Short mmCIF file of C-alpha atoms in Angstrom, two decimals:
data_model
loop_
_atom_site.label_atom_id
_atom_site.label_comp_id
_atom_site.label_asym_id
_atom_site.label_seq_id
_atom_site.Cartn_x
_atom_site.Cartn_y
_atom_site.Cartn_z
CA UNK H 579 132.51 92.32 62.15
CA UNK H 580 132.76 95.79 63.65
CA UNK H 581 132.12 95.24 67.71
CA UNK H 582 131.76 98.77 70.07
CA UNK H 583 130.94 100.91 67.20
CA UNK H 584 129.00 104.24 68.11
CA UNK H 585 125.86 102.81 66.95
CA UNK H 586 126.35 99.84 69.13
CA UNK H 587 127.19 101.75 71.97
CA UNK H 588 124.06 104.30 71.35
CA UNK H 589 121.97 101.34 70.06
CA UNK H 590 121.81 99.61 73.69
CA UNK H 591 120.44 102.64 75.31
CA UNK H 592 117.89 102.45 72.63
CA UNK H 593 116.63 99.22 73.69
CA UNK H 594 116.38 100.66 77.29
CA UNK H 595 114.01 103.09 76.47
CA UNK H 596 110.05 103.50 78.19
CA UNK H 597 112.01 100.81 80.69
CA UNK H 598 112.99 101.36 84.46
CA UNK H 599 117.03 100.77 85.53
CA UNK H 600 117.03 99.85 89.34
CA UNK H 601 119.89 100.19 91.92
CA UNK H 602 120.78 96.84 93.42
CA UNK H 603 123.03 95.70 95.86
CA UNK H 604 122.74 92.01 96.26
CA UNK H 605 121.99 89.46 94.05
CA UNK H 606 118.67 88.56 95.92
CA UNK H 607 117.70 91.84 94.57
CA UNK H 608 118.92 91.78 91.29
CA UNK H 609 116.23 89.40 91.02
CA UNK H 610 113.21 91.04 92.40
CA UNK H 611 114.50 93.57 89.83
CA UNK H 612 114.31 91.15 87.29
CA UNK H 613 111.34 89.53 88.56
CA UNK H 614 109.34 92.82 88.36
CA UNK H 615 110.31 94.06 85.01
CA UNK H 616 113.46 96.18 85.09
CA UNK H 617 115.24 96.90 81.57
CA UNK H 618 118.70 96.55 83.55
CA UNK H 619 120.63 96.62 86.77
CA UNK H 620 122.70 99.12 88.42
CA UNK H 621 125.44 96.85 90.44
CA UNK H 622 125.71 98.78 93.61
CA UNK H 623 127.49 98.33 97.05
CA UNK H 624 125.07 100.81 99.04
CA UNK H 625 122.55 102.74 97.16
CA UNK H 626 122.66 106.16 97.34
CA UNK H 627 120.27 106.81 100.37
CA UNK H 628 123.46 104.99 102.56
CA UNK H 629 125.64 106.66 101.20
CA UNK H 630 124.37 109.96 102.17
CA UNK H 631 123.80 108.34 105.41
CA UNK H 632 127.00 106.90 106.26
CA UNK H 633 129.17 109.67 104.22
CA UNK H 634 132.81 108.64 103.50
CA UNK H 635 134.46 108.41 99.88
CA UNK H 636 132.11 106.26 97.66
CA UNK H 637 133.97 104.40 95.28
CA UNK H 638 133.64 101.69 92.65
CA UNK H 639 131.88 98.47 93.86
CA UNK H 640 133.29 95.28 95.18
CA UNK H 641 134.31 93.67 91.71
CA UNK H 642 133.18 90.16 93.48
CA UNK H 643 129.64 91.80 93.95
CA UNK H 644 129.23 93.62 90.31
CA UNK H 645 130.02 89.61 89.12
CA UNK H 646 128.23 88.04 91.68
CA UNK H 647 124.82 90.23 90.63
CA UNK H 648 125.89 89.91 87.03
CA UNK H 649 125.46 85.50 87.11
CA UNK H 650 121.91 86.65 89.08
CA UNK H 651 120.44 88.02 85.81
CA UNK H 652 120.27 87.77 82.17
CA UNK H 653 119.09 91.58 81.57
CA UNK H 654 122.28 94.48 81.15
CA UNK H 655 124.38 95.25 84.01
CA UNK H 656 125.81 98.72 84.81
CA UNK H 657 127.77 99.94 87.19
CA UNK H 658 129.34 103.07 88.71
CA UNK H 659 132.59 104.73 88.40
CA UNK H 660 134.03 107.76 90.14
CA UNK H 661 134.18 110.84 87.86
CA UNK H 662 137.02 111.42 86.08
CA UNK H 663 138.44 107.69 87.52
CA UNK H 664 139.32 105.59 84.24
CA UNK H 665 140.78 103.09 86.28
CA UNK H 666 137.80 102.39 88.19
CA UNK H 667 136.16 102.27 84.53
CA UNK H 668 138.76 100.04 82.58
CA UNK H 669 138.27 97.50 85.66
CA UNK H 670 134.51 97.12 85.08
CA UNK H 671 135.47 96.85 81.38
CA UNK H 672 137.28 93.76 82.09
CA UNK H 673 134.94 92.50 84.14
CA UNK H 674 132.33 92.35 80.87
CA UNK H 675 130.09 94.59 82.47
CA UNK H 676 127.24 96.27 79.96
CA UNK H 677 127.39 99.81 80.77
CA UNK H 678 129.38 102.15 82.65
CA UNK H 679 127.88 105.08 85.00
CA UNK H 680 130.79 107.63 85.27
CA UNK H 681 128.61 108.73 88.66
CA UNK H 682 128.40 111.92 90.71
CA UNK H 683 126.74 109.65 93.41
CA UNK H 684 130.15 108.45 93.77
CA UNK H 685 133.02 110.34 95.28
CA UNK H 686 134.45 112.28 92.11
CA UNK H 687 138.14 111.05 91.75
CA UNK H 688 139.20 113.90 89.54
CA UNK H 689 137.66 117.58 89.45
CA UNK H 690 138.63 119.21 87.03
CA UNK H 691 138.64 115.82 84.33
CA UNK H 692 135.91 113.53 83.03
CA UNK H 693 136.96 109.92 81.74
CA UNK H 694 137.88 110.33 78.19
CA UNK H 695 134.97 107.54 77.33
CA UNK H 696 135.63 107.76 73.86
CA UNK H 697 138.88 105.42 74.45
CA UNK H 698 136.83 102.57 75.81
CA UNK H 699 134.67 99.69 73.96
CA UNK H 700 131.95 99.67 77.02
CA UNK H 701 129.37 102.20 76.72
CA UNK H 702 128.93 105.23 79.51
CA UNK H 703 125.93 106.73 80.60
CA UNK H 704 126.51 110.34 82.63
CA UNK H 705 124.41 113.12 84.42
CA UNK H 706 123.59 115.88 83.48
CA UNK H 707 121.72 119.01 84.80
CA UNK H 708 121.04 121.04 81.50
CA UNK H 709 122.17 120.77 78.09
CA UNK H 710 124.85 121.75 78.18
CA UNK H 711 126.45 119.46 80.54
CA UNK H 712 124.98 116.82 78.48
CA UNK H 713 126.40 118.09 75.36
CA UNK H 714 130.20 117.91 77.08
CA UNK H 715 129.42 114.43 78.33
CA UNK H 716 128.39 113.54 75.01
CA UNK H 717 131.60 115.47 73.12
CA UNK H 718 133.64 113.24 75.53
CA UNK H 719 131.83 110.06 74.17
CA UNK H 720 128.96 109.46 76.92
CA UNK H 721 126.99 107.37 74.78
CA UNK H 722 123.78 107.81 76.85
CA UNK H 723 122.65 110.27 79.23
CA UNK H 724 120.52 110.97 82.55
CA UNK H 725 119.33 114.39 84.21
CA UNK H 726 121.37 113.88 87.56
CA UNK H 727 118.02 114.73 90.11
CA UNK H 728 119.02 114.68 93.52
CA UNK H 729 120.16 110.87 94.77
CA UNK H 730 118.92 109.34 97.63
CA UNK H 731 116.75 111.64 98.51
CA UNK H 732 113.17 110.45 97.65
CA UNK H 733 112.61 113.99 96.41
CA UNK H 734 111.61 114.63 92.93
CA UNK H 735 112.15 117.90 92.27
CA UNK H 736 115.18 118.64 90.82
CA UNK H 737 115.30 115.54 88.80
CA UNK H 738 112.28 117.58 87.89
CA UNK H 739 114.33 120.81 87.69
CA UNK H 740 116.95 118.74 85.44
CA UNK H 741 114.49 117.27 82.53
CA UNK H 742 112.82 120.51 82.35
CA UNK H 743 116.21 122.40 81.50
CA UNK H 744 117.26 120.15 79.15
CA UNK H 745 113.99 119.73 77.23
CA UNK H 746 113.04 123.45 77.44
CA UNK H 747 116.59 124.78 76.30
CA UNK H 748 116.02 122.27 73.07
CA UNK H 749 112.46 123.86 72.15
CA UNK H 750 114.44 127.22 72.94
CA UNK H 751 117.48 126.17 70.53
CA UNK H 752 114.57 124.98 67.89
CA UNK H 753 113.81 128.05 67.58
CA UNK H 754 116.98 129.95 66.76
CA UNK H 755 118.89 130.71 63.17
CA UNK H 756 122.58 130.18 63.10
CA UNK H 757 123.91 133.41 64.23
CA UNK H 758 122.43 132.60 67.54
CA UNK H 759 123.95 128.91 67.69
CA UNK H 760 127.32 130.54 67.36
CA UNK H 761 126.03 132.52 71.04
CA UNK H 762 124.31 129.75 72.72
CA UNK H 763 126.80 127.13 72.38
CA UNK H 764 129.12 129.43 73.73
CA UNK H 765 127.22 130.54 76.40
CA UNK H 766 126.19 126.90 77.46
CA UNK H 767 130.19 125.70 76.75
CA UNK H 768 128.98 123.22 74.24
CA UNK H 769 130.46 122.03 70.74
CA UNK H 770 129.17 123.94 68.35
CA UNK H 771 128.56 120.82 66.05
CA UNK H 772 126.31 119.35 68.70
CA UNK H 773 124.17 122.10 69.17
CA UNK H 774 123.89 122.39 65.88
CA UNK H 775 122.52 118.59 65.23
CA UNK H 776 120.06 119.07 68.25
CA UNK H 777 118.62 122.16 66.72
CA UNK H 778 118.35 120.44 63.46
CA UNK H 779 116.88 117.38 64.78
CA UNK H 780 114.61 118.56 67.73
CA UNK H 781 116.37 116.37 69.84
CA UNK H 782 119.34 115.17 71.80
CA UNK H 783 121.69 112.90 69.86
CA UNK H 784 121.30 109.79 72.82
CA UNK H 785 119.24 108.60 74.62
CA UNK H 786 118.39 110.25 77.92
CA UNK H 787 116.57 108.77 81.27
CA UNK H 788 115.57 110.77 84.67
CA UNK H 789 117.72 109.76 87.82
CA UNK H 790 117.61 111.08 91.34
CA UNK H 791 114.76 111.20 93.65
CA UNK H 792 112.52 109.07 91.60
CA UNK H 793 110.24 107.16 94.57
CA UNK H 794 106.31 106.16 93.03
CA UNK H 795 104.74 105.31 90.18
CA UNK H 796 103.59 108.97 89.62
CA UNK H 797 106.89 110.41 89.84
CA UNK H 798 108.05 108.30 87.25
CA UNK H 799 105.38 109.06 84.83
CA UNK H 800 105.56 112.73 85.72
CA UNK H 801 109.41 112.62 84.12
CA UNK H 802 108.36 110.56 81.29
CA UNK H 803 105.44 113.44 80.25
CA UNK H 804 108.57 115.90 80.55
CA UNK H 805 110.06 114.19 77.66
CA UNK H 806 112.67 111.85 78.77
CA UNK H 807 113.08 108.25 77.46
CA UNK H 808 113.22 106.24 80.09
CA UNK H 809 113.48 105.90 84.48
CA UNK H 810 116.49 105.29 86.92
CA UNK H 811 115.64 104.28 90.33
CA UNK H 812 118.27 104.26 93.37
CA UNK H 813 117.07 104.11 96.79
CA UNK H 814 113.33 104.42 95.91
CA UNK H 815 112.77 100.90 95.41
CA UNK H 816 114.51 99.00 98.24
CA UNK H 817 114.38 101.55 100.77
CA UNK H 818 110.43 101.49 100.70
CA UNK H 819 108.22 98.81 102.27
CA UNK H 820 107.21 96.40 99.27
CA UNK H 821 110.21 96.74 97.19
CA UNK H 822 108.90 94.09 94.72
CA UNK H 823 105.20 95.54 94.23
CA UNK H 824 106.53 99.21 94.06
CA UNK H 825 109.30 97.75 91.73
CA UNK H 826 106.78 96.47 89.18
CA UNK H 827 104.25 99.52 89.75
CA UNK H 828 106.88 102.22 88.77
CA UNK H 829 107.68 99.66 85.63
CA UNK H 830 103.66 99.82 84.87
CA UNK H 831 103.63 103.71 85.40
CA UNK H 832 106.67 104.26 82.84
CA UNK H 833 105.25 102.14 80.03
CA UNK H 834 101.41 103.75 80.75
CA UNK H 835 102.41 107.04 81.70
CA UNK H 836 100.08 108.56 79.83
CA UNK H 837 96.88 106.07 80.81
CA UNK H 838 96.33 108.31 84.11
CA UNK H 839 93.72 105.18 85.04
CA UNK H 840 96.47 102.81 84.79
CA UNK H 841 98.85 105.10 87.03
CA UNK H 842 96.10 105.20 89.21
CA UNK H 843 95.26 101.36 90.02
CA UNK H 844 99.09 100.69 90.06
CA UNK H 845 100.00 103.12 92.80
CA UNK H 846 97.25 101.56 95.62
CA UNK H 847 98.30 100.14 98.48
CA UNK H 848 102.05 100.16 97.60
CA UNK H 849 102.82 100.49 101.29
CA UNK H 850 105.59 103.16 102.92
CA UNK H 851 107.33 105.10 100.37
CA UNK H 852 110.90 105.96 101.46
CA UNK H 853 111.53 108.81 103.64
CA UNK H 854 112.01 111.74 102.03
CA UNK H 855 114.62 114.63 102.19
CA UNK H 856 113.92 118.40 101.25
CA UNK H 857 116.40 119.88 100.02
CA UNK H 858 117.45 122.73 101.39
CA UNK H 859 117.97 120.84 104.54
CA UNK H 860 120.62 119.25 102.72
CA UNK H 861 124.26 120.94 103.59
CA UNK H 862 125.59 122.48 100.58
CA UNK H 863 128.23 120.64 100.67
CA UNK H 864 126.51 117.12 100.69
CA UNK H 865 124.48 117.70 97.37
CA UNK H 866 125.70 115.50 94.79
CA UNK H 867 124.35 116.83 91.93
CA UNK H 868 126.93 120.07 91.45
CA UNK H 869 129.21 117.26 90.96
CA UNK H 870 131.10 117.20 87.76
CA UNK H 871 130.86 120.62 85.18
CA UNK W 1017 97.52 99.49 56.12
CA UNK W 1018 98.13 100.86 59.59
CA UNK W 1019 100.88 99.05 61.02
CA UNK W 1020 101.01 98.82 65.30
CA UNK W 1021 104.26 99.06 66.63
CA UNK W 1022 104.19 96.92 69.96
CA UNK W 1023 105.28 100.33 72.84
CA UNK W 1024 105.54 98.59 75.93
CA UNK W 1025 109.41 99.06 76.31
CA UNK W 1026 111.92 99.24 73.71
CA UNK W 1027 112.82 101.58 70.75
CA UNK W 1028 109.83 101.49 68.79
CA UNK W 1029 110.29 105.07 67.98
CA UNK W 1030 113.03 103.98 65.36
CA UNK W 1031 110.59 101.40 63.61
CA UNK W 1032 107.85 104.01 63.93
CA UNK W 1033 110.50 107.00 62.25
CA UNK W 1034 111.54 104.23 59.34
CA UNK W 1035 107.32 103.82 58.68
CA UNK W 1036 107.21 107.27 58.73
CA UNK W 1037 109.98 108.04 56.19
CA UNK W 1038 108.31 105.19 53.81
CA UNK W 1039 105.17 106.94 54.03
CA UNK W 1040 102.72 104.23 56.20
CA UNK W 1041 100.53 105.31 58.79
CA UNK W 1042 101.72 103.61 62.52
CA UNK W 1043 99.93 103.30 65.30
CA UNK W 1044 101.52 102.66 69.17
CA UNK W 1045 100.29 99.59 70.31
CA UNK W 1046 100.21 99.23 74.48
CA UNK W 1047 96.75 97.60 75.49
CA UNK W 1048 94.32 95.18 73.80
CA UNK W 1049 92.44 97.83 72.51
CA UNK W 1050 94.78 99.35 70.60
CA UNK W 1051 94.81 95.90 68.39
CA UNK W 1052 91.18 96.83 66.75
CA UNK W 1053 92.91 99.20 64.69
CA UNK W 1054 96.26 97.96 63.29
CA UNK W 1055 96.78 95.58 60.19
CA UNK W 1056 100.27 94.20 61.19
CA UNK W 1057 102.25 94.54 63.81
CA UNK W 1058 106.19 94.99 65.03
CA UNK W 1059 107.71 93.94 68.19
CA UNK W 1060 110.84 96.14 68.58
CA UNK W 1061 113.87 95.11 70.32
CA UNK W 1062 114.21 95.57 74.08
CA UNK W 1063 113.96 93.42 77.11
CA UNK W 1064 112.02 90.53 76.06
CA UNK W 1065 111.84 89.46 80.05
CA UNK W 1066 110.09 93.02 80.61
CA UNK W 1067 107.68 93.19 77.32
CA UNK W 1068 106.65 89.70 77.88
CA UNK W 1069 105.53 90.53 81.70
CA UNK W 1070 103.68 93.59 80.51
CA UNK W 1071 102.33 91.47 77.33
CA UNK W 1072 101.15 89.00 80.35
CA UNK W 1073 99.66 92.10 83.17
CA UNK W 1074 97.85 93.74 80.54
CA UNK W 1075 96.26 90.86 78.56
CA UNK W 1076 97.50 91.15 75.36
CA UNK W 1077 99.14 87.33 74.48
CA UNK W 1078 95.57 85.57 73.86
CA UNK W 1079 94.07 88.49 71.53
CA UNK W 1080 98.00 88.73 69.89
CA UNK W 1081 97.73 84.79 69.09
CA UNK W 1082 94.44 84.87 67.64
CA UNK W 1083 95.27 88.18 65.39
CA UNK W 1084 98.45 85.87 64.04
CA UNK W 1085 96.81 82.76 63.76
CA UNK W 1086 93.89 84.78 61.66
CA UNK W 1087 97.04 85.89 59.59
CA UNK W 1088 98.28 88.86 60.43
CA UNK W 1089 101.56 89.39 59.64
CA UNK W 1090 103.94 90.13 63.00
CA UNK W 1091 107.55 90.92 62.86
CA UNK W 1092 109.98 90.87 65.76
CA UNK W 1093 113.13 92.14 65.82
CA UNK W 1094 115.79 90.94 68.60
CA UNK W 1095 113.87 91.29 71.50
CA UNK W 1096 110.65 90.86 69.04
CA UNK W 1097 112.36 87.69 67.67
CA UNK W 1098 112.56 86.16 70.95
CA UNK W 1099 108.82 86.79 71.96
CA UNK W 1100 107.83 85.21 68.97
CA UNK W 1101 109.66 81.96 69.22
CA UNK W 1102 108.18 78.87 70.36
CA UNK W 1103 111.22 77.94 72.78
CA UNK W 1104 113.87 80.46 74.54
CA UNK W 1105 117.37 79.26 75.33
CA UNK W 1106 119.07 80.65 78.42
CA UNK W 1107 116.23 82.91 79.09
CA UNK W 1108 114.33 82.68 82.28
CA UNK W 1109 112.39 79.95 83.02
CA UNK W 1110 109.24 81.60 83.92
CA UNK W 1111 109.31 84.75 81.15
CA UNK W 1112 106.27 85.17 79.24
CA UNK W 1113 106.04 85.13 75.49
CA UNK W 1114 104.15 84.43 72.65
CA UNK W 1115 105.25 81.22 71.52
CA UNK W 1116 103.88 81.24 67.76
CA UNK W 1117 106.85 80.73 65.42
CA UNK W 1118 108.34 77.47 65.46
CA UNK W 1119 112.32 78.06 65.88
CA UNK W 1120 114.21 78.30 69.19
CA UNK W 1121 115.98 81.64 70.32
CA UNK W 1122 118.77 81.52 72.27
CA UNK W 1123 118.61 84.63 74.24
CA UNK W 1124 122.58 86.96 74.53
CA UNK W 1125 124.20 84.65 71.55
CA UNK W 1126 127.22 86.54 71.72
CA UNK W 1127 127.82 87.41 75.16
CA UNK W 1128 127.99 90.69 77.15
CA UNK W 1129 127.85 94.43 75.63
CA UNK W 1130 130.85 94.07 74.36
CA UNK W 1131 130.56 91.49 72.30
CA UNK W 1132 127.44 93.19 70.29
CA UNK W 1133 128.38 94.41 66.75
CA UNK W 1134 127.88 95.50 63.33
CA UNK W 1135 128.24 93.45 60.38
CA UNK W 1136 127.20 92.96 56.46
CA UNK W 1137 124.85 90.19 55.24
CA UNK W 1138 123.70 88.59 52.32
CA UNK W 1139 119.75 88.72 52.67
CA UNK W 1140 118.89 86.85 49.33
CA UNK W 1141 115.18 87.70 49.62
CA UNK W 1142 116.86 91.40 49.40
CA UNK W 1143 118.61 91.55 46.61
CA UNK W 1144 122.14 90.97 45.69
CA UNK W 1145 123.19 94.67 47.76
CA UNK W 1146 124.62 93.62 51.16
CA UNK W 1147 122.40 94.22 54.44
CA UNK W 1148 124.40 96.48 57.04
CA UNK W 1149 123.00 94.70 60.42
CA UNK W 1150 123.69 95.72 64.24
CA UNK W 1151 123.38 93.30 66.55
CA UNK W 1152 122.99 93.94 70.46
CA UNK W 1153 123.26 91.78 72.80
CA UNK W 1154 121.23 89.66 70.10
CA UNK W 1155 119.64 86.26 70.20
CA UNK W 1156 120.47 83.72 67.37
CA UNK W 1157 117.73 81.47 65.83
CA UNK W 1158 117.96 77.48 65.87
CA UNK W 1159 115.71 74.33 65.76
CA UNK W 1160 113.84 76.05 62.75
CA UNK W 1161 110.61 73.59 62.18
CA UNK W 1162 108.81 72.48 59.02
CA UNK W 1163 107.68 75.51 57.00
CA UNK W 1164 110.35 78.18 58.99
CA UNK W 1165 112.55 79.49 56.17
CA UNK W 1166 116.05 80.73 57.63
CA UNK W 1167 116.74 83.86 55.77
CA UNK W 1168 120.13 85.28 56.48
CA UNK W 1169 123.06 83.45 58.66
CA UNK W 1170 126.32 84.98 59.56
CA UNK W 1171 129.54 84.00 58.05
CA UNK W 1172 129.65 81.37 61.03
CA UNK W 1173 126.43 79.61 59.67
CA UNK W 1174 124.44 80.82 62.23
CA UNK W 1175 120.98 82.07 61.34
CA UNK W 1176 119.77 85.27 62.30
CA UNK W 1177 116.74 85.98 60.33
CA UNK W 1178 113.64 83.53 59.42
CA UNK W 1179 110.26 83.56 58.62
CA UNK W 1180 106.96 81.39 58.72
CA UNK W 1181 104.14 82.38 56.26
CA UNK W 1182 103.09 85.98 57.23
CA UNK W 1183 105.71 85.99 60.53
CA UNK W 1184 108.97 87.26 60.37
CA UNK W 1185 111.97 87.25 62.91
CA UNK W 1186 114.93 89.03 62.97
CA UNK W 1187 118.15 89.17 65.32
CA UNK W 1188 119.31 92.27 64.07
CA UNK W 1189 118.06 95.68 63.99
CA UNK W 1190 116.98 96.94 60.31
CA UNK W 1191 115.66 100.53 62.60
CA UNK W 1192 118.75 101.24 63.92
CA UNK W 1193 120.44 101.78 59.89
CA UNK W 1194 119.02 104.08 57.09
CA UNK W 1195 118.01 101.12 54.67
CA UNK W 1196 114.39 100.79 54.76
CA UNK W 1197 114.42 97.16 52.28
CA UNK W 1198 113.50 94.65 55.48
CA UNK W 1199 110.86 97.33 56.42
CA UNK W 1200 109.55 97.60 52.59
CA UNK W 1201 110.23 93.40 52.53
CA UNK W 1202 107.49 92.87 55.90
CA UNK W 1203 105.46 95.30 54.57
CA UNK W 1204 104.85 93.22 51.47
CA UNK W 1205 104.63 89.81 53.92
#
């Protein structure tokens, strides 16, 4: 019996896919989450929306509340490390947690080191902005990945941005004989070997979800017709009026997001959104996606 | 033979790339609609607490039911497995699910994440050649009732694969490995 074996660690995100992965922060709401259809919960202490409220170092959760929302549920539990902090992650190991988010939503802890992930037995999902951040994450064992967006923002667009990089730079790569692999991985500072298997395959080697700025049903299935396997929401959910009936709407919209009838009848009457933040009123210095490298 | 892969949630892309690499025509299977055209069907593994509510929203469990009790075959793997029993252990309460195979699944058998694993089994209806299986968070099967035939157990005893007539259930997922023999064995249910 082989336990945290690649394909185990891969395989998990694999039964995630065309489902939703909600921020929550009590048990109460790990719940609703439940309740309405999530895939899995992100064990949070504020989502991100607070935390670019109240600013301060964000670190690893409460180990009492990651447990607490953990005996709540029976679906996967993730939850958030600093970058580059493998103490924060071997703690949520021991805890028996499901995944790991090595998180740029978090203050990084390190900046010029990601958590070697390939030394642990839990699973790690990171961010990416293109491919060939994801490509690094994945050298360094990420077993799953997630186009960073913008957290806590309620603004789509560069989670937008993000998927459309990453999936347009594959079709790109599809495209190209070996002499220009040599070139691209170089240029994009990715292993060779792994840009290699995505041009052979058409495809990334994990799974990969949106994240960051997701807030309705449409925006949701907008990133699932980009290409991407699956939906993270932070802040959008319990930050907006009717977190339970939005909850379940943006889990309709990301199984039928190609039934534009479906989208349609599940986004009426969901009540107030949550405020949303352009982005170049943002400080530079407050975005979280740049992050990590 | 077109066979519907259930697409609610879940990787049904992997069952739908195995079909595809035997050479039998799939079909995605998300509304009740989609059930006209399909001569079997797969439930992939997944969340069976978040297929089961969008079985339930979008009015697929009655028409599912009556396709199975006209015979179609149905296969579920973990997630699958769990829709189709009759009872769920340590599942919610209130979770949807088909109900039409008469065995109990005990939902997250082993534990947490890190507890899921890989492992080789003797599938006798296979063949002699050992089954590489990967088990995720993965049910186990118990209470099998008159006419369930347990299939494959782990070294423990425990049973992880069974079938009924035309309805098979497995804890494991045959789509996550290269060997297409449980594919090629429902095919043939």
């Amino acid at each position: 019996m082989d336990k945290s074996t690649w394909t185990t660690k891969v395989g998990l995100a694999q039964m995630l896919k065309g489902g939703v992965i909600m921020d929550v922060v009590t048990p109460e709401q790990a719940r609703i989450a439940e309740e309405a259809g999530a895939v899995a919960v992100m064990a949070l202490e504020r989502v991100p929306a607070d935390i670019r409220a109240q600013g301060g170092v964000a670190r690893m959760s409460d180990p009492e509340l990651i447990l607490a929302i953990k005996r709540a549920v029976t679906i996967p539990v993730m939850a958030k490390a600093r970058i580059g902090h493998f103490v924060e992650a071997q703690i949520i190991e021991a805890l028996g947690i499901d995944y790991i988010d090595e998180s740029e939503v978090l203050t990084p802890a390190d900046e010029e080191h990601h958590i070697n992930k390939h030394k642990f037995r839990i699973p790690f999902v990171c961010g990416c902005r293109n491919l060939g951040e994801g490509l690094r994450r994945i050298a360094e064992g990420a077993a799953m990945l997630r186009t960073k967006g913008e957290a806590g923002t309620g603004n789509v667009v560069e989670a937008v941005r993000h998927a459309r990089a990453v999936y347009g730079e594959i079709r790109r790569l599809k495209t190209m004989d070996e002499d220009e692999l040599f070139t691209y991985a170089k240029n994009i500072q990715a292993p060779f070997e792994l840009v290699r298997d995505v041009a052979r395959q058409g495809r990334l080697p994990v799974v990969n979800f949106a994240a960051g700025g997701v807030a309705t049903p449409a925006d949701a299935a907008l990133l699932m017709q980009l290409g991407v396997d699956g939906i993270f929401v932070g802040s959008g959910i319990f930050k907006s009026g009717d977190p339970a009936r939005r909850a379940r709407a943006i889990v309709e919209a990301t199984t039928h997001y190609n039934e534009p009838e479906i989208v349609a009848e599940v986004s009426r009457g969901l009540g107030e959104p949550m405020v949303g933040i352009e982005i170049s009123k943002i400080p530079q210095d407050q975005l979280m996606a740049g992050r990590g490298w | 033979m077109t066979v519907g892969i259930l697409a609610l949630q879940g990787d049904f892309r992997e069952h739908e790339d195995m079909l595809r690499r035997i050479g039998v025509p799939t079909l995605q299977v998300r509304l009740p609609r989609h059930l006209d055209r399909i001569d079997r069907l797969i439930i992939p593994g997944g969340e069976s607490t978040t297929i089961g509510k969008l079985l339930a929203i979008y009015g697929l469990i009655e028409p599912l039911r009556a396709r199975v009790r006209d015979g179609m075959p149905l296969w579920g793997t973990c997630a699958g497995a769990i829709l189709m029993a009759q009872r769920v252990a340590d599942g919610r309460a209130d979770q949807p699910t088909l109900g039409v195979m008469d065995v109990t699944a005990r939902r997250n058998a082993f534990g947490s994440q890190l507890d899921s694993f890989e492992t080789d089994l003797q599938f006798a209806e296979l063949g002699v050649e050992p089954l590489r299986t990967v088990f995720i968070r993965a049910p186990i099967l118990e209470e099998l009732g008159n006419g369930v035939m347990a299939l494959a157990h782990l070294a423990d005893g425990r049973i992880v694969a069974a079938r009924q007539g035309r309805m098979l259930a497995t804890c494991f997922h045959p789509e996550l490995t290269l060997d297409e023999r449980v594919h090629r064995y429902f095919l043939e249910l």
